[in-house]
XYZ file of C-alpha atoms in Angstrom:
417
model
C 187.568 111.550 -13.902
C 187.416 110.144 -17.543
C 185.088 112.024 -19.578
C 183.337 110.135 -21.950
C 183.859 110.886 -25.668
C 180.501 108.936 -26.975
C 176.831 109.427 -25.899
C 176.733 107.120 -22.569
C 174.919 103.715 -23.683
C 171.669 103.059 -21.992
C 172.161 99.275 -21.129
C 175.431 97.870 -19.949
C 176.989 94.923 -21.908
C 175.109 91.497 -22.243
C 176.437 89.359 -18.746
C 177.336 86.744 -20.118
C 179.665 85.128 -17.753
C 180.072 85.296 -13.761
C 183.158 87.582 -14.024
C 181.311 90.474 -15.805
C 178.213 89.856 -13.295
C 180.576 90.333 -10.346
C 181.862 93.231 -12.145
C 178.911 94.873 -12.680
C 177.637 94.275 -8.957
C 180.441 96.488 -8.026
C 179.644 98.938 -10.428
C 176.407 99.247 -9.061
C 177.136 98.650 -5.542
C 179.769 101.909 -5.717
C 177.206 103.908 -8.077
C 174.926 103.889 -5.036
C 177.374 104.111 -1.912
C 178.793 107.323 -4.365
C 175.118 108.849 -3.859
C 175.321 107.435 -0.034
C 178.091 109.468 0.443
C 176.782 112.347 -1.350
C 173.884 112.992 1.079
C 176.312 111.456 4.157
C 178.998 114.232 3.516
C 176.332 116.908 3.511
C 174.745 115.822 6.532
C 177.890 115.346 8.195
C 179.207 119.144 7.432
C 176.072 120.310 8.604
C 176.081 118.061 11.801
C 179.539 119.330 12.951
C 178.650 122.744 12.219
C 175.437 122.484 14.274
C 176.966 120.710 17.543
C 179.917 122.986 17.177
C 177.229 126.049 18.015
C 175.764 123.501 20.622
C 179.094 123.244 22.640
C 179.845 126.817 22.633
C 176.272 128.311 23.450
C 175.922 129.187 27.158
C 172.636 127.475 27.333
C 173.108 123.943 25.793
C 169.417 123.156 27.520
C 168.237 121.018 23.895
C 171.007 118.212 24.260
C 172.930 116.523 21.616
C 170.368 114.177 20.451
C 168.488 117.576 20.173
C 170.950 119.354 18.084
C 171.752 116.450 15.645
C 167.732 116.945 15.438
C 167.909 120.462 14.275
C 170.719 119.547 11.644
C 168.383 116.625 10.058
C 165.584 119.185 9.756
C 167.821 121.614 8.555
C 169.506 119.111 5.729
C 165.276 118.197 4.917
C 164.317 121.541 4.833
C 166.805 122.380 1.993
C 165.499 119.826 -0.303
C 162.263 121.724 -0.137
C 160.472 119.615 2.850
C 158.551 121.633 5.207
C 159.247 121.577 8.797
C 156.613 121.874 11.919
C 156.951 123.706 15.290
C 154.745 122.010 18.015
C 155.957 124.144 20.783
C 154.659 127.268 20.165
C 153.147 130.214 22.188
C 149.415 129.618 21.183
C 149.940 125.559 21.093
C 149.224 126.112 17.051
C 151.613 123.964 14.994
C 153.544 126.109 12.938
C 154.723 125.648 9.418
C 158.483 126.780 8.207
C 158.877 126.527 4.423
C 161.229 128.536 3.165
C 164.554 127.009 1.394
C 167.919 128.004 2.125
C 168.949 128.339 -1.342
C 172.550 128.482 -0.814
C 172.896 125.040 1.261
C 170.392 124.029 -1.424
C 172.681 124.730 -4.312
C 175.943 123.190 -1.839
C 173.490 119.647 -1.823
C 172.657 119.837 -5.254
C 176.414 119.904 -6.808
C 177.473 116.910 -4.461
C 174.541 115.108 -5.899
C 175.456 116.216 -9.491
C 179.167 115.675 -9.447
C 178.693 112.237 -7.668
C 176.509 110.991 -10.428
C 178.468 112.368 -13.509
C 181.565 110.687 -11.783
C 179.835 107.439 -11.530
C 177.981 107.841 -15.378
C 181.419 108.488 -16.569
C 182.954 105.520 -14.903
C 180.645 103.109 -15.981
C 179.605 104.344 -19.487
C 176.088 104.063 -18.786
C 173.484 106.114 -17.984
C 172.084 103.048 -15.415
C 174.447 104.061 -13.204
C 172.927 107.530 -12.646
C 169.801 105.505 -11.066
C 171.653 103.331 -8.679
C 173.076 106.743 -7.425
C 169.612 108.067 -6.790
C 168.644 105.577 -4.954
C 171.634 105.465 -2.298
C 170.785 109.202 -2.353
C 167.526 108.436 -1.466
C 168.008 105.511 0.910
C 169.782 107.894 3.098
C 167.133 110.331 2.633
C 164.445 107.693 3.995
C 166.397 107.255 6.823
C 166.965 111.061 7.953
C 163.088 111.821 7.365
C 162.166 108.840 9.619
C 164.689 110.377 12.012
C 163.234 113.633 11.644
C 159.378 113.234 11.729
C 159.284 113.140 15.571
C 160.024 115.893 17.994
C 159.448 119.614 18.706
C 160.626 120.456 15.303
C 159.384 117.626 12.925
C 159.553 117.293 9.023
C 156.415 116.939 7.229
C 156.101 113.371 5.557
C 154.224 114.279 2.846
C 156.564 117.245 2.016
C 159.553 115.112 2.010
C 158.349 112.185 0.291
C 157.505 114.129 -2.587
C 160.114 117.491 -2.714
C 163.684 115.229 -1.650
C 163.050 112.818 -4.889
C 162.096 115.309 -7.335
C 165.328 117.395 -5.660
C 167.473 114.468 -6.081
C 166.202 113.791 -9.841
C 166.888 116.969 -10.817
C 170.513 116.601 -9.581
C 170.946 113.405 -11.240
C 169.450 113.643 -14.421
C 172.098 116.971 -14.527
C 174.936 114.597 -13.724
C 174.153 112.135 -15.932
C 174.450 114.875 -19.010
C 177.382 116.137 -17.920
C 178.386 112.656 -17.151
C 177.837 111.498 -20.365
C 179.928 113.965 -22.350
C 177.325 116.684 -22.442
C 175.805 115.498 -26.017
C 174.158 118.576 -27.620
C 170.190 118.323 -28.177
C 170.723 118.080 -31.622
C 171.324 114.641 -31.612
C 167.435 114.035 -30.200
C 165.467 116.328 -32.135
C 165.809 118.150 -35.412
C 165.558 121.647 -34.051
C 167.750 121.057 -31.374
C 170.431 123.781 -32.264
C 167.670 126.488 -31.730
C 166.216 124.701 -28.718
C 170.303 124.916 -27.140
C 170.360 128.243 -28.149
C 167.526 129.199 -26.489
C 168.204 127.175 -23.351
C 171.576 128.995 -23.423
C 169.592 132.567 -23.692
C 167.075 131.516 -21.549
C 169.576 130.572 -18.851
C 171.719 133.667 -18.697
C 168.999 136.041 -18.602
C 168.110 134.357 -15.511
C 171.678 134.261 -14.054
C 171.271 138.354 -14.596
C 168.057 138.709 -13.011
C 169.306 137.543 -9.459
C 172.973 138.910 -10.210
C 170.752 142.202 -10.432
C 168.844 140.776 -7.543
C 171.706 140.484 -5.437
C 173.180 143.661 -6.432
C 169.884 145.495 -5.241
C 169.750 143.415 -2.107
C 172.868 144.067 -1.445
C 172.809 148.006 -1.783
C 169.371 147.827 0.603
C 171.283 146.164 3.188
C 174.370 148.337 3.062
C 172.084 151.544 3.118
C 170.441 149.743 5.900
C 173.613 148.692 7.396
C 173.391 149.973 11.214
C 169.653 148.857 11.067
C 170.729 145.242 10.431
C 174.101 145.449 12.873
C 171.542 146.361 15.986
C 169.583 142.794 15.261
C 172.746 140.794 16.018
C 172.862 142.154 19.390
C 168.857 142.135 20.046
C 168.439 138.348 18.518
C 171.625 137.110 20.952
C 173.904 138.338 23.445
C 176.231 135.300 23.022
C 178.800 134.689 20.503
C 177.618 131.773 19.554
C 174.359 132.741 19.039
C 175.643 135.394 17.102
C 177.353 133.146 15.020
C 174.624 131.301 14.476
C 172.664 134.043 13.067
C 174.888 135.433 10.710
C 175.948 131.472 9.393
C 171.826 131.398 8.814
C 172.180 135.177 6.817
C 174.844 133.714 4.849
C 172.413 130.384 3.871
C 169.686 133.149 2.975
C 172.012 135.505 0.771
C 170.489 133.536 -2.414
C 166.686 134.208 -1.188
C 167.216 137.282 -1.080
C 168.659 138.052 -4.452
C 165.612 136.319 -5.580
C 163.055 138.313 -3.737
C 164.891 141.308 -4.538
C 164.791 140.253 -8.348
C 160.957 139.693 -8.131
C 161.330 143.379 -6.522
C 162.597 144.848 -9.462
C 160.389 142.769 -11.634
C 157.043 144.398 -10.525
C 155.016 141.711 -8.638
C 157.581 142.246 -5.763
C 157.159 139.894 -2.593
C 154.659 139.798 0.291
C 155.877 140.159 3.910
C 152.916 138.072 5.671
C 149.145 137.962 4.525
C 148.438 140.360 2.262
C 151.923 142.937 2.553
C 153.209 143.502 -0.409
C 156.547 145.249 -1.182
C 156.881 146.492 -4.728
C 158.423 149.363 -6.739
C 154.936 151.047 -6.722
C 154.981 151.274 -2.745
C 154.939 149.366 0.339
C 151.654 148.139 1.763
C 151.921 148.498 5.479
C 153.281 145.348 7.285
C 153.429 143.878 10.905
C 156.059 144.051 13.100
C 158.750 142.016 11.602
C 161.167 139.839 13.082
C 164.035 141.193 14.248
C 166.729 139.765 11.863
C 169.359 141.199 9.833
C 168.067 140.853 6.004
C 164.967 142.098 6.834
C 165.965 144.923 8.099
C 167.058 145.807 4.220
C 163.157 145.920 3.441
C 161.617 149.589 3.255
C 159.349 151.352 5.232
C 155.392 151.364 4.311
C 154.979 154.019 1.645
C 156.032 154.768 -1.701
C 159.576 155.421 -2.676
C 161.255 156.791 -6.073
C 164.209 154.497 -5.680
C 162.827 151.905 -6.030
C 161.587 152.450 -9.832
C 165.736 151.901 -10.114
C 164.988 148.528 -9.845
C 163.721 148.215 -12.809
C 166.757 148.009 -14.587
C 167.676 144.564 -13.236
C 164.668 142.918 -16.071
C 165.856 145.505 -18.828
C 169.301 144.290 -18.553
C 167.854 140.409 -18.594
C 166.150 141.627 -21.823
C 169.249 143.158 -23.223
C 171.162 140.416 -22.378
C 168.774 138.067 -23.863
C 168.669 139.917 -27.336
C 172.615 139.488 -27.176
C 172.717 136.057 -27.339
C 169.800 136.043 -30.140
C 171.624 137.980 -32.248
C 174.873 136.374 -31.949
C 173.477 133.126 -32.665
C 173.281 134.816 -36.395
C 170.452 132.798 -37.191
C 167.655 133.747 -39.635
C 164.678 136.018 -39.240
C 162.070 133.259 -38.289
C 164.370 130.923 -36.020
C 165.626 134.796 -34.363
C 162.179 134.942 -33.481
C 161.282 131.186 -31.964
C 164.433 131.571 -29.888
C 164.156 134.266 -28.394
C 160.611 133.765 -27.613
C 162.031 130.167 -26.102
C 164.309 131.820 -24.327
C 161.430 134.234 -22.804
C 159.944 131.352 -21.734
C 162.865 129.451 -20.070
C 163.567 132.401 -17.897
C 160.188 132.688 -17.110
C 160.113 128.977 -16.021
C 163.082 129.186 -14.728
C 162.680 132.418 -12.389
C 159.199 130.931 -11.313
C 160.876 127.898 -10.135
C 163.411 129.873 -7.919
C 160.652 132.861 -6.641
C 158.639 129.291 -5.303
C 161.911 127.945 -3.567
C 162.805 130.961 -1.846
C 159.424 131.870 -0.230
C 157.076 129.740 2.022
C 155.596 129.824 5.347
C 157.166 131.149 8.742
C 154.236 130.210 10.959
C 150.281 130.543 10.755
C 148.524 133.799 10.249
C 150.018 136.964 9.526
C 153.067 134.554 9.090
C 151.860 132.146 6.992
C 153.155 133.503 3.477
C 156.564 135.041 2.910
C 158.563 135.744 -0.649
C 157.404 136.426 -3.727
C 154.226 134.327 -5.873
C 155.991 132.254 -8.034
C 153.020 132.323 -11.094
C 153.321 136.454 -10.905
C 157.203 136.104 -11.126
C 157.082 133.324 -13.918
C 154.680 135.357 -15.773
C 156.741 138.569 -15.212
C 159.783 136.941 -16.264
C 158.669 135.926 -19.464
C 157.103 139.244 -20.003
C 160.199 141.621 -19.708
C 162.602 139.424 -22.101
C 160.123 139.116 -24.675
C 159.228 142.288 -24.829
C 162.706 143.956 -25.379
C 164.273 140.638 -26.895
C 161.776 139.949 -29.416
C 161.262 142.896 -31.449
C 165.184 144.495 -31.225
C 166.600 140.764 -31.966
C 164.346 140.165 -34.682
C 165.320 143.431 -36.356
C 168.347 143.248 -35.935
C 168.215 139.630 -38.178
C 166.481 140.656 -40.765
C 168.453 144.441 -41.161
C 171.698 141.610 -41.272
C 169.919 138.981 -43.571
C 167.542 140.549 -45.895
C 168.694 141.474 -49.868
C 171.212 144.302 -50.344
C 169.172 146.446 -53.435
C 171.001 145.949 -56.648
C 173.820 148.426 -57.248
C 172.891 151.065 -59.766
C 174.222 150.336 -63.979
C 177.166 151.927 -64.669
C 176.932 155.320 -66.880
C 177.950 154.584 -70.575
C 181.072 156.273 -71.586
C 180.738 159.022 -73.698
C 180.531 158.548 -77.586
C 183.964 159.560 -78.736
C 183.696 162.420 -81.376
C 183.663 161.622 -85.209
C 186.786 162.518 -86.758
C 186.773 165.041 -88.977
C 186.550 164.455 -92.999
């Protein structure tokens, strides 16, 4: 792929004569089969995946048609639509919300290196639109498929989640796609708006790295707890399979919620349970699946104050990139409060991706509240970032005190007469 060593135009050239029409029909005719095939190679993965669990389970009792159902859903449901259960127990429709983050992230990058392939190409950031909308041609088409049946896709969930999904993941390819021009180009202050986006960014990355690490140590302390629930969800190997392929999906939730753990607000476990370092509000009977099985007991518990150090290292980390930025006193200041905010923003935008509904009632509300994350987020970074960044600027900028005079030398002796 040629990278582009200019800022992408945002018209193509005047078409002046039928060959450079016909040439630009093509361009635009393989900008949107390239997002086409985005969102087609996605689906397709996750359609062989699904009817390869189909033709192995013992009980194949939902059909094919049924199966290639469950993958559309599935593919939906990752671009933050919500999906409904008609056939339940109490004839209530039940909600399911919640994101699989990872198979979220595996859609997004298709998206993203699809369109900075095709910006590239052409040399113009038009082409980043006629991506999104094969993208999202394909997209109509799978909802329509989806909206019917046992397990049905909310319309007004996907009409509005799947484009501002696939807008994201464009508008990223067409930066990168474009040569990645620095903001400084746009706006004056740009240079301390990168630096703070850059800040901003990696204290996120280590408040779910920290997530994940805390998640992971729950589970592995929890380990025989969540090797029973393979057995007691399915006897089959298939099903089996199936269950640990969906644990796999869900590793990226729960970094998150563990994050938010660690962060204070923690997450809630149905209506009103809350988990948090300060104790465990007592919760219902859970399902019976492996991750969960990482979440403590009702109660307080000391270890869990250890957590804490996931959003002091995201402060720390923070305050490292201020102060190598070796900026001045006022700008230290502005960008790391910027970057405060962008994790803030940025955590609150992944707490509200990995939680939602699992049904109604007790059910209806699982993972952590985005505005409490967002708000924590912001908190912890400026809070150690600020102050020990902006000292640190102005011990390195302010005026070293003038050096003391030198003594006189000492009046020689008068000679003698």
């Amino acid at each position: 792929m040629t990278q582009l060593t200019e800022q992408a135009q945002p018209y193509p050239p005047a078409e002046s004569d039928p060959e450079t029409r016909r040439a630009a029909a093509a361009a635009r005719a393989s900008a949107a089969a390239t997002g086409a095939a985005a969102a087609g190679l996605a689906l397709a993965v996750l359609a062989a995946v699904v009817l390869l669990l189909w033709v192995v389970s013992p009980f194949p009792d939902s059909g094919i048609g049924g199966a290639l159902h469950l993958g559309a859903s599935v593919w939906l449901l990752a671009q933050g639509a919500d999906l409904v259960r008609d056939d339940t127990l109490s004839g209530v429709p039940a909600p399911i919300g919640v994101m699989p983050l990872l198979l979220s992230a595996l859609l997004g990058w298709l998206l993203y290196r699809g369109t900075a392939s095709a910006v590239a190409s052409s040399g113009t950031y038009r082409s980043a639109g006629w991506v999104l909308s094969g993208y999202l041609s394909v997209a109509a088409l799978v909802a329509g498929y989806a909206a019917r049946g046992p397990l049905r896709v909310d319309a007004l969930s996907a009409a509005v989640c799947v484009p501002l999904f696939a807008a994201a993941a464009t508008a990223a390819g067409a930066w990168a796609g474009s040569g990645r021009p620095p903001l400084e180009r746009y706006v004056p202050w740009g240079a301390d708006a990168a630096v703070a986006l850059r800040s901003g960014g990696i204290a996120t990355g280590v408040l779910v790295g920290g997530g994940a690490l805390v998640g992971g140590t729950a589970l592995a302390w929890h380990a025989g707890a969540a090797g029973r629930t393979f057995g007691q969800l399915s006897a089959g190997l298939a099903g089996q399979a199936a269950v640990m392929l969906l644990c796999v999906l869900l590793v990226p939730n729960l970094a998150v919620w563990s994050a938010a753990y660690g962060l204070g607000p923690g997450f809630v476990l149905g209506a009103g349970r809350t988990v948090a370092p300060d104790g465990v509000s007592a919760h219902p009977l859970l399902p019976r699946f492996p991750l969960l099985a990482a979440v403590p007991g009702p109660g307080g518990h000391g270890a869990g104050w250890a957590a804490l150090a996931v959003p002091a290292a995201a402060g720390c980390a923070l305050a490292v990139c201020c102060v190598r930025a070796r900026l001045g006193v006022r700008s230290t200041a502005l960008v790391a409060a910027g970057g405060s905010a962008v994790c803030g923003l940025a955590f609150g935008l992944l707490a509200a991706a990995s939680g939602g509904a699992m049904g109604t009632g007790a059910l209806g509300a699982f993972g952590p509240a985005w505005w409490s994350c967002a708000a924590a987020a912001t908190v912890w970074p400026l809070a150690l970032a600020l102050p020990t960044a902006t000292l640190i600027s102005w011990t390195r900028t302010r005026p070293s005190p003038l050096p003391p005079p030198p003594p006189y030398p000492p009046t020689p002796p008068l000679p003698p007469h």
